mmCIF file of C-alpha atoms and ligand atoms in Angstrom:
data_model
loop_
_atom_site.group_PDB
_atom_site.id
_atom_site.type_symbol
_atom_site.label_atom_id
_atom_site.label_comp_id
_atom_site.label_asym_id
_atom_site.label_seq_id
_atom_site.Cartn_x
_atom_site.Cartn_y
_atom_site.Cartn_z
ATOM 1 C CA MET A 417 -0.028 -0.150 -0.406
ATOM 2 C CA ALA A 418 1.760 3.072 -1.035
ATOM 3 C CA ILE A 419 -0.165 6.845 -2.180
ATOM 4 C CA ARG A 420 1.775 7.792 -4.710
ATOM 5 C CA LYS A 421 2.083 11.707 -6.186
ATOM 6 C CA ILE A 422 -0.990 12.764 -8.145
ATOM 7 C CA ARG A 423 0.425 14.754 -10.787
ATOM 8 C CA VAL A 424 -1.895 18.424 -11.806
ATOM 9 C CA ILE A 425 -2.155 20.960 -14.265
ATOM 10 C CA GLY A 426 0.626 22.099 -16.451
ATOM 11 C CA ASP A 427 2.769 18.658 -15.665
ATOM 12 C CA PRO A 428 3.343 17.725 -19.582
ATOM 13 C CA VAL A 429 2.484 13.780 -18.298
ATOM 14 C CA LEU A 430 -1.456 14.731 -18.591
ATOM 15 C CA GLY A 431 -1.504 15.405 -22.482
ATOM 16 C CA LYS A 432 0.127 12.670 -23.499
ATOM 17 C CA LYS A 433 -2.073 9.429 -25.011
ATOM 18 C CA CYS A 434 -1.327 6.051 -22.932
ATOM 19 C CA LYS A 435 -0.232 3.116 -23.855
ATOM 20 C CA PRO A 436 -2.442 -0.477 -23.861
ATOM 21 C CA VAL A 437 -1.697 -2.760 -21.192
ATOM 22 C CA LYS A 438 -0.309 -6.210 -22.140
ATOM 23 C CA LYS A 439 0.198 -7.887 -19.474
ATOM 24 C CA ILE A 440 -0.301 -8.215 -16.162
ATOM 25 C CA THR A 441 2.502 -8.369 -13.868
ATOM 26 C CA ASP A 442 3.357 -7.587 -9.913
ATOM 27 C CA GLY A 443 4.071 -4.187 -10.491
ATOM 28 C CA THR A 444 0.665 -3.326 -12.958
ATOM 29 C CA VAL A 445 -0.998 -4.630 -9.514
ATOM 30 C CA THR A 446 0.278 -2.930 -7.511
ATOM 31 C CA LEU A 447 -0.075 0.188 -9.583
ATOM 32 C CA ILE A 448 -3.561 -0.683 -9.068
ATOM 33 C CA GLU A 449 -3.276 -1.064 -5.951
ATOM 34 C CA ASP A 450 -1.587 2.140 -4.986
ATOM 35 C CA MET A 451 -3.897 4.005 -7.375
ATOM 36 C CA PHE A 452 -6.924 3.417 -5.480
ATOM 37 C CA ASP A 453 -5.062 4.147 -2.140
ATOM 38 C CA THR A 454 -4.322 7.232 -3.348
ATOM 39 C CA MET A 455 -7.989 7.983 -4.572
ATOM 40 C CA TYR A 456 -9.201 6.899 -1.788
ATOM 41 C CA GLU A 457 -6.617 9.240 -0.020
ATOM 42 C CA ALA A 458 -7.651 11.900 -1.779
ATOM 43 C CA MET A 459 -11.339 11.466 -1.536
ATOM 44 C CA GLY A 460 -11.889 11.040 -5.301
ATOM 45 C CA VAL A 461 -14.242 8.822 -7.615
ATOM 46 C CA GLY A 462 -12.015 7.692 -10.523
ATOM 47 C CA LEU A 463 -7.623 8.187 -10.954
ATOM 48 C CA ALA A 464 -6.429 7.229 -14.406
ATOM 49 C CA ALA A 465 -2.400 5.501 -14.408
ATOM 50 C CA PRO A 466 -1.436 9.214 -15.925
ATOM 51 C CA GLN A 467 -2.248 10.880 -12.992
ATOM 52 C CA VAL A 468 0.078 9.263 -10.627
ATOM 53 C CA GLY A 469 2.693 9.605 -13.880
ATOM 54 C CA ILE A 470 2.133 6.131 -16.075
ATOM 55 C CA LEU A 471 1.140 6.228 -19.236
ATOM 56 C CA ARG A 472 -0.534 3.176 -19.192
ATOM 57 C CA ARG A 473 -4.382 2.371 -19.901
ATOM 58 C CA ILE A 474 -5.920 1.652 -16.535
ATOM 59 C CA CYS A 475 -8.439 3.073 -14.215
ATOM 60 C CA VAL A 476 -9.681 3.180 -11.014
ATOM 61 C CA ILE A 477 -13.706 3.976 -9.967
ATOM 62 C CA ASP A 478 -15.356 4.107 -6.861
ATOM 63 C CA VAL A 479 -18.621 5.601 -7.064
ATOM 64 C CA MET A 480 -19.189 4.461 -3.551
ATOM 65 C CA ASP A 481 -23.203 3.173 -4.287
ATOM 66 C CA ASP A 482 -21.268 0.454 -6.938
ATOM 67 C CA ASP A 483 -18.912 -1.978 -6.667
ATOM 68 C CA PRO A 484 -15.204 -0.609 -7.280
ATOM 69 C CA ILE A 485 -14.279 -1.185 -10.544
ATOM 70 C CA VAL A 486 -10.597 -1.211 -12.389
ATOM 71 C CA LEU A 487 -10.456 -0.323 -16.389
ATOM 72 C CA ILE A 488 -8.131 -2.040 -18.301
ATOM 73 C CA ASN A 489 -7.305 -1.081 -21.538
ATOM 74 C CA PRO A 490 -10.707 -0.057 -22.116
ATOM 75 C CA GLU A 491 -13.334 0.707 -24.657
ATOM 76 C CA ILE A 492 -16.328 2.634 -25.928
ATOM 77 C CA VAL A 493 -19.131 -0.087 -26.601
ATOM 78 C CA GLU A 494 -22.201 2.776 -26.248
ATOM 79 C CA THR A 495 -23.622 5.563 -25.234
ATOM 80 C CA SER A 496 -26.970 7.216 -24.985
ATOM 81 C CA GLY A 497 -28.514 10.079 -23.057
ATOM 82 C CA GLU A 498 -27.292 13.324 -21.682
ATOM 83 C CA GLN A 499 -26.124 14.930 -18.641
ATOM 84 C CA THR A 500 -25.296 18.835 -17.775
ATOM 85 C CA ASP A 501 -23.270 18.707 -14.177
ATOM 86 C CA ASP A 502 -20.344 20.406 -12.951
ATOM 87 C CA GLU A 503 -17.168 17.859 -12.241
ATOM 88 C CA GLY A 504 -13.513 18.482 -10.580
ATOM 89 C CA CYS A 505 -10.753 16.448 -11.160
ATOM 90 C CA LEU A 506 -7.827 15.963 -8.347
ATOM 91 C CA SER A 507 -5.393 16.854 -11.580
ATOM 92 C CA VAL A 508 -6.886 19.984 -11.370
ATOM 93 C CA PRO A 509 -7.586 21.075 -7.465
ATOM 94 C CA GLY A 510 -9.995 23.526 -6.617
ATOM 95 C CA LYS A 511 -11.968 23.754 -9.686
ATOM 96 C CA CYS A 512 -14.719 23.077 -11.315
ATOM 97 C CA ALA A 513 -16.979 23.706 -14.600
ATOM 98 C CA SER A 514 -19.625 22.288 -16.712
ATOM 99 C CA VAL A 515 -19.328 19.442 -18.247
ATOM 100 C CA THR A 516 -22.088 17.540 -20.591
ATOM 101 C CA ARG A 517 -21.553 13.856 -20.996
ATOM 102 C CA PRO A 518 -23.777 10.518 -22.027
ATOM 103 C CA ASP A 519 -25.395 9.535 -19.096
ATOM 104 C CA HIS A 520 -24.790 5.705 -20.190
ATOM 105 C CA VAL A 521 -22.012 4.073 -21.223
ATOM 106 C CA VAL A 522 -21.625 0.659 -22.165
ATOM 107 C CA VAL A 523 -17.434 0.509 -21.486
ATOM 108 C CA ARG A 524 -15.418 -3.167 -22.309
ATOM 109 C CA SER A 525 -12.346 -3.819 -20.767
ATOM 110 C CA LEU A 526 -9.721 -6.263 -19.755
ATOM 111 C CA ASN A 527 -9.752 -7.974 -15.951
ATOM 112 C CA LEU A 528 -6.635 -8.920 -13.547
ATOM 113 C CA ASP A 529 -6.483 -12.489 -15.064
ATOM 114 C CA MET A 530 -7.044 -10.161 -19.093
ATOM 115 C CA GLU A 531 -10.406 -11.636 -19.834
ATOM 116 C CA GLU A 532 -13.013 -9.491 -21.713
ATOM 117 C CA VAL A 533 -15.453 -7.427 -18.975
ATOM 118 C CA THR A 534 -18.335 -5.056 -19.630
ATOM 119 C CA TYR A 535 -19.575 -2.546 -17.779
ATOM 120 C CA VAL A 536 -22.842 -0.581 -17.688
ATOM 121 C CA GLY A 537 -22.646 2.984 -15.633
ATOM 122 C CA ASP A 538 -25.162 5.627 -15.610
ATOM 123 C CA GLY A 539 -25.464 9.101 -14.165
ATOM 124 C CA LEU A 540 -22.487 9.942 -11.863
ATOM 125 C CA LYS A 541 -20.873 6.512 -12.810
ATOM 126 C CA ALA A 542 -20.696 6.781 -16.609
ATOM 127 C CA ARG A 543 -19.320 10.440 -15.966
ATOM 128 C CA CYS A 544 -16.624 9.289 -14.622
ATOM 129 C CA ILE A 545 -15.743 6.327 -16.564
ATOM 130 C CA LEU A 546 -15.646 8.984 -19.577
ATOM 131 C CA HIS A 547 -13.422 11.552 -17.370
ATOM 132 C CA GLU A 548 -11.106 8.525 -16.523
ATOM 133 C CA MET A 549 -10.924 7.431 -20.238
ATOM 134 C CA ASP A 550 -10.527 10.963 -21.056
ATOM 135 C CA HIS A 551 -7.370 10.939 -19.518
ATOM 136 C CA LEU A 552 -5.977 7.752 -21.329
ATOM 137 C CA ASP A 553 -5.550 9.545 -24.171
ATOM 138 C CA GLY A 554 -4.623 12.858 -22.663
ATOM 139 C CA ILE A 555 -7.163 15.295 -22.068
ATOM 140 C CA LEU A 556 -8.715 16.887 -19.071
ATOM 141 C CA TYR A 557 -12.278 17.731 -18.658
ATOM 142 C CA GLY A 558 -11.701 21.407 -19.230
ATOM 143 C CA GLU A 559 -11.401 20.828 -22.223
ATOM 144 C CA ARG A 560 -14.955 19.105 -22.728
ATOM 145 C CA ALA A 561 -16.072 22.223 -20.653
ATOM 146 C CA SER A 562 -18.576 24.833 -22.119
ATOM 147 C CA GLU A 563 -16.466 26.824 -19.760
ATOM 148 C CA PRO A 564 -13.586 27.897 -18.243
ATOM 149 C CA TYR A 565 -12.384 26.523 -14.456
ATOM 150 C CA ARG A 566 -13.985 28.442 -11.693
ATOM 151 C CA ASP A 567 -12.702 27.396 -7.972
ATOM 152 C CA VAL A 568 -15.210 25.728 -5.689
ATOM 153 C CA GLU A 569 -14.495 27.896 -3.125
ATOM 154 C CA ASN A 570 -16.124 30.532 -5.078
ATOM 155 C CA ASP A 571 -19.150 28.277 -5.610
ATOM 156 C CA PRO A 572 -20.577 27.135 -2.211
ATOM 157 C CA GLU A 573 -23.768 25.909 -3.639
ATOM 158 C CA GLU A 574 -20.888 23.098 -4.895
ATOM 159 C CA GLU A 575 -19.222 22.641 -2.256
ATOM 160 C CA GLY A 576 -18.897 18.884 -0.991
ATOM 161 C CA GLU A 577 -20.573 17.693 -4.476
ATOM 162 C CA TRP A 578 -17.904 16.821 -7.310
ATOM 163 C CA GLU A 579 -15.531 18.932 -6.724
ATOM 164 C CA GLU A 580 -12.343 16.419 -6.644
ATOM 165 C CA GLU A 581 -12.676 13.692 -8.706
HETATM 166 NI NI1 NI B 1410 -9.301 13.378 -13.593
#
């Protein structure tokens, strides 16, 4: 168990495209465990490997109302609907912005045995899956937002909701 350093906006690693995972090594398992530890310690609901400086296609997600999931080489199978809400990111501390995304997503991933698994996400879980997958292609949510980043502190209505992800 280890907490890794979360990279923040301005760090070039956050703008890079990640490479697929080819096999699961002890190092991969440790990375995933550390990603969960780092995410929980920062009180986030998702974390992607580039946020801890590793350019591999791995995300961890725990939106609390469902089992935590690990995405390895995830691919979007389908999306539908639309939702608009404030979003935040552990790599953009203290900020938020309104982002419109699909409300429903089906994603195909590998598990730790390199077997294909499918996950379905609605609402916050869909938003989180899509946000984390964007990180794998070097995209921060601000690029999808309808407005510039705002300070979370200046918007008390939003506090405690989704300021960190
Ligand atoms: Ni993020």
